[in-house]
Amino acid sequence: KTGEILKYTADWNGIKVGEAELFISGNEKINGFDSYKITFTTKTSGLANRIFPIQDRVDVWIDKKKYFTHRLKKDISQANYKEKIDVIFDYKQSTAKVKDKVIDIDFKSRGPYSMFYFLRTFEIKPDKVMMFTSYEGKKVINYNLKMSGTEMIDSELGTYSCKVIKPFQKGKELFKNKGDMRIWISETKKRLPVKIQMKIQYGSITLILKEVN
């Protein structure tokens, strides 16, 4: 619900390097649809910020009823890698617009950031393959999600039994590609994203839930 804040520690190869936050910051209308605005930030601190600074911000507007993406705005800053993208989806016109480029679409876009919330809305069944399509301004990606098992995850809030969700495409895990991620969803009533592992420019960064507001 609006106002929920999930705060995470950010580790790289087991070393704490900063913090991350998922914040349902408000309600807005996008092309006439009621949407939640989600803000996802990742920031390094201390020595890590001098060696490999990360200052990422992703804003995503997701449908209040079906949790697909209406708009995606990314401002990625990782050392010498920078990326700014703003994608607006118009499902009535079946188009997606990035700057001056407009492409035709025949799908509801569900990227990794909307998945943090979509996966909390239903009971995930073992071995059931879920098929989705994503567009983040470069190319359309068809991918699958599957629960690969359960794991116990230790966090500052306690130990959670979690369902492990992995994306894959044509039998290969997508985690090998930049921008892809794995998500550990708690088996509690709130189905919290307790752990998130995501690819960055050099290796991967792991987020562990430390606070829920």
Short mmCIF file of C-alpha atoms in Angstrom, two decimals:
data_model
loop_
_atom_site.label_atom_id
_atom_site.label_comp_id
_atom_site.label_asym_id
_atom_site.label_seq_id
_atom_site.Cartn_x
_atom_site.Cartn_y
_atom_site.Cartn_z
CA LYS A 1 0.00 0.00 0.00
CA THR A 2 1.01 3.62 -0.44
CA GLY A 3 3.69 4.68 2.03
CA GLU A 4 5.31 1.28 2.45
CA ILE A 5 9.10 1.50 2.66
CA LEU A 6 11.36 -1.54 2.43
CA LYS A 7 14.98 -0.86 3.40
CA TYR A 8 17.89 -3.14 2.53
CA THR A 9 21.57 -3.59 3.22
CA ALA A 10 23.59 -3.83 0.02
CA ASP A 11 26.45 -6.36 -0.08
CA TRP A 12 29.00 -7.04 -2.79
CA ASN A 13 30.82 -10.37 -2.46
CA GLY A 14 29.82 -10.48 1.21
CA ILE A 15 31.06 -6.97 1.99
CA LYS A 16 28.56 -4.30 3.03
CA VAL A 17 28.83 -1.49 0.50
CA GLY A 18 25.67 0.58 0.99
CA GLU A 19 21.89 0.56 1.20
CA ALA A 20 18.83 0.25 -1.01
CA GLU A 21 15.19 1.20 -0.64
CA LEU A 22 11.83 0.35 -2.22
CA PHE A 23 9.22 3.04 -1.59
CA ILE A 24 5.58 3.19 -2.70
CA SER A 25 5.68 6.97 -2.86
CA GLY A 26 2.24 7.84 -4.19
CA ASN A 27 -0.75 7.37 -6.48
CA GLU A 28 -0.83 8.89 -9.96
CA LYS A 29 -2.78 8.57 -13.19
CA ILE A 30 -0.83 7.53 -16.29
CA ASN A 31 -2.82 7.73 -19.54
CA GLY A 32 -6.00 7.55 -17.50
CA PHE A 33 -4.99 4.48 -15.45
CA ASP A 34 -4.64 4.54 -11.66
CA SER A 35 -1.05 3.68 -10.76
CA TYR A 36 1.26 3.27 -7.81
CA LYS A 37 4.52 5.17 -8.12
CA ILE A 38 7.41 3.02 -6.88
CA THR A 39 10.86 4.48 -6.24
CA PHE A 40 13.83 2.10 -6.04
CA THR A 41 17.20 3.53 -4.98
CA THR A 42 20.60 1.92 -4.48
CA LYS A 43 23.53 3.89 -3.02
CA THR A 44 27.04 2.95 -1.96
CA SER A 45 28.69 4.54 1.06
CA GLY A 46 32.12 4.82 2.73
CA LEU A 47 35.11 3.27 0.99
CA ALA A 48 32.91 1.48 -1.57
CA ASN A 49 31.55 4.82 -2.74
CA ARG A 50 35.08 5.99 -3.50
CA ILE A 51 36.18 2.79 -5.22
CA PHE A 52 32.99 1.88 -7.11
CA PRO A 53 30.25 4.48 -6.60
CA ILE A 54 26.66 3.45 -7.28
CA GLN A 55 23.88 6.04 -7.25
CA ASP A 56 20.91 4.37 -8.95
CA ARG A 57 17.32 5.55 -9.01
CA VAL A 58 14.46 3.81 -10.79
CA ASP A 59 10.91 5.16 -10.76
CA VAL A 60 8.21 2.84 -12.03
CA TRP A 61 4.48 3.44 -12.25
CA ILE A 62 2.55 0.17 -11.98
CA ASP A 63 -1.13 -0.52 -12.52
CA LYS A 64 -3.10 -0.58 -9.28
CA LYS A 65 -5.15 -3.61 -10.32
CA LYS A 66 -2.90 -5.78 -12.49
CA TYR A 67 0.60 -4.52 -11.53
CA PHE A 68 1.96 -4.13 -15.07
CA THR A 69 4.15 -1.14 -15.97
CA HIS A 70 2.71 2.17 -17.23
CA ARG A 71 5.95 4.13 -17.08
CA LEU A 72 9.58 3.36 -16.31
CA LYS A 73 12.20 6.01 -15.59
CA LYS A 74 15.79 4.89 -14.92
CA ASP A 75 18.77 6.99 -13.83
CA ILE A 76 21.64 4.53 -13.45
CA SER A 77 25.08 5.67 -12.29
CA GLN A 78 27.65 2.91 -11.60
CA ALA A 79 31.26 4.14 -11.75
CA ASN A 80 31.86 4.72 -15.47
CA TYR A 81 28.52 3.23 -16.57
CA LYS A 82 25.64 5.69 -16.96
CA GLU A 83 22.14 5.18 -18.31
CA LYS A 84 19.03 7.37 -18.44
CA ILE A 85 15.80 6.01 -19.89
CA ASP A 86 12.17 7.12 -19.72
CA VAL A 87 9.60 4.75 -21.25
CA ILE A 88 5.89 5.61 -21.34
CA PHE A 89 3.41 2.89 -22.27
CA ASP A 90 0.07 3.75 -23.90
CA TYR A 91 -1.96 0.56 -23.84
CA LYS A 92 -4.98 2.20 -25.42
CA GLN A 93 -2.85 3.02 -28.47
CA SER A 94 -0.73 -0.15 -28.11
CA THR A 95 2.51 1.84 -28.14
CA ALA A 96 5.59 2.49 -26.03
CA LYS A 97 7.52 5.74 -26.37
CA VAL A 98 11.16 6.48 -25.55
CA LYS A 99 12.26 10.01 -26.47
CA ASP A 100 11.33 10.35 -30.15
CA LYS A 101 11.05 6.60 -30.76
CA VAL A 102 7.64 4.91 -30.68
CA ILE A 103 7.20 1.16 -31.04
CA ASP A 104 4.04 -0.91 -31.39
CA ILE A 105 3.33 -3.35 -28.54
CA ASP A 106 0.82 -6.15 -28.08
CA PHE A 107 1.63 -6.97 -24.46
CA LYS A 108 1.46 -5.60 -20.95
CA SER A 109 5.04 -4.90 -19.89
CA ARG A 110 6.22 -6.50 -16.65
CA GLY A 111 9.83 -5.69 -15.89
CA PRO A 112 11.91 -6.71 -12.88
CA TYR A 113 10.92 -3.66 -10.81
CA SER A 114 7.17 -4.24 -11.09
CA MET A 115 7.84 -7.90 -10.23
CA PHE A 116 8.83 -6.92 -6.68
CA TYR A 117 5.13 -6.18 -6.13
CA PHE A 118 3.33 -8.42 -8.64
CA LEU A 119 4.85 -11.55 -7.05
CA ARG A 120 3.37 -10.54 -3.71
CA THR A 121 -0.22 -10.67 -4.98
CA PHE A 122 -0.67 -14.43 -5.34
CA GLU A 123 0.52 -17.80 -4.08
CA ILE A 124 3.47 -18.93 -6.16
CA LYS A 125 3.30 -22.62 -7.04
CA PRO A 126 6.42 -24.79 -7.34
CA ASP A 127 7.60 -25.51 -10.90
CA LYS A 128 4.83 -23.44 -12.50
CA VAL A 129 6.31 -21.47 -15.40
CA MET A 130 5.01 -17.90 -15.72
CA MET A 131 5.53 -16.10 -19.05
CA PHE A 132 6.04 -12.32 -19.31
CA THR A 133 7.24 -9.61 -21.65
CA SER A 134 9.35 -6.59 -20.75
CA TYR A 135 10.49 -3.46 -22.57
CA GLU A 136 12.95 -1.00 -21.06
CA GLY A 137 13.66 1.20 -24.06
CA LYS A 138 16.04 -0.99 -26.05
CA LYS A 139 14.49 -4.29 -27.07
CA VAL A 140 11.43 -6.36 -26.25
CA ILE A 141 12.31 -9.32 -24.03
CA ASN A 142 10.12 -12.39 -23.60
CA TYR A 143 11.06 -14.27 -20.45
CA ASN A 144 9.81 -16.82 -17.97
CA LEU A 145 9.75 -16.93 -14.19
CA LYS A 146 9.78 -20.05 -12.09
CA MET A 147 9.99 -20.91 -8.43
CA SER A 148 13.13 -23.02 -8.12
CA GLY A 149 12.72 -24.00 -4.48
CA THR A 150 12.75 -22.58 -0.96
CA GLU A 151 15.59 -21.23 1.18
CA MET A 152 15.96 -19.92 4.71
CA ILE A 153 17.22 -16.32 4.62
CA ASP A 154 18.72 -14.59 7.66
CA SER A 155 18.06 -10.87 7.96
CA GLU A 156 18.11 -8.15 10.61
CA LEU A 157 14.36 -8.75 10.97
CA GLY A 158 14.80 -12.46 11.63
CA THR A 159 14.95 -15.65 9.60
CA TYR A 160 12.46 -16.16 6.78
CA SER A 161 11.48 -19.17 4.73
CA CYS A 162 11.47 -17.83 1.18
CA LYS A 163 10.45 -18.96 -2.28
CA VAL A 164 13.27 -18.43 -4.77
CA ILE A 165 12.14 -16.91 -8.06
CA LYS A 166 14.48 -17.03 -11.05
CA PRO A 167 14.00 -15.57 -14.52
CA PHE A 168 15.08 -17.61 -17.52
CA GLN A 169 14.85 -17.49 -21.30
CA LYS A 170 15.04 -20.47 -23.67
CA GLY A 171 16.29 -22.65 -20.84
CA LYS A 172 19.08 -20.27 -19.80
CA GLU A 173 19.07 -18.19 -16.65
CA LEU A 174 18.77 -14.49 -17.37
CA PHE A 175 20.82 -13.61 -14.32
CA LYS A 176 23.96 -13.79 -16.46
CA ASN A 177 22.83 -10.68 -18.33
CA LYS A 178 23.11 -7.11 -17.05
CA GLY A 179 19.97 -5.88 -15.31
CA ASP A 180 18.50 -9.27 -14.46
CA MET A 181 17.83 -10.47 -10.95
CA ARG A 182 16.63 -13.17 -8.59
CA ILE A 183 14.05 -12.57 -5.89
CA TRP A 184 13.42 -14.38 -2.59
CA ILE A 185 9.75 -13.93 -1.51
CA SER A 186 8.87 -14.70 2.11
CA GLU A 187 6.23 -17.31 2.88
CA THR A 188 4.57 -14.90 5.31
CA LYS A 189 1.22 -13.20 4.78
CA LYS A 190 2.87 -10.05 3.36
CA ARG A 191 5.08 -12.04 0.94
CA LEU A 192 8.00 -9.67 1.41
CA PRO A 193 10.90 -9.52 -1.06
CA VAL A 194 13.44 -10.45 1.63
CA LYS A 195 16.42 -10.89 -0.66
CA ILE A 196 17.19 -9.49 -4.11
CA GLN A 197 20.24 -10.35 -6.16
CA MET A 198 20.94 -8.16 -9.16
CA LYS A 199 23.60 -7.88 -11.83
CA ILE A 200 25.69 -4.72 -11.90
CA GLN A 201 28.61 -3.65 -14.06
CA TYR A 202 31.12 -5.74 -12.10
CA GLY A 203 29.61 -8.87 -10.60
CA SER A 204 26.40 -8.79 -8.59
CA ILE A 205 25.00 -6.98 -5.60
CA THR A 206 22.84 -8.64 -2.94
CA LEU A 207 20.14 -6.79 -1.02
CA ILE A 208 18.86 -8.16 2.32
CA LEU A 209 15.77 -6.68 3.96
CA LYS A 210 16.55 -4.85 7.20
CA GLU A 211 13.52 -2.63 7.87
CA VAL A 212 9.83 -2.40 6.97
CA ASN A 213 7.86 0.80 7.50
#
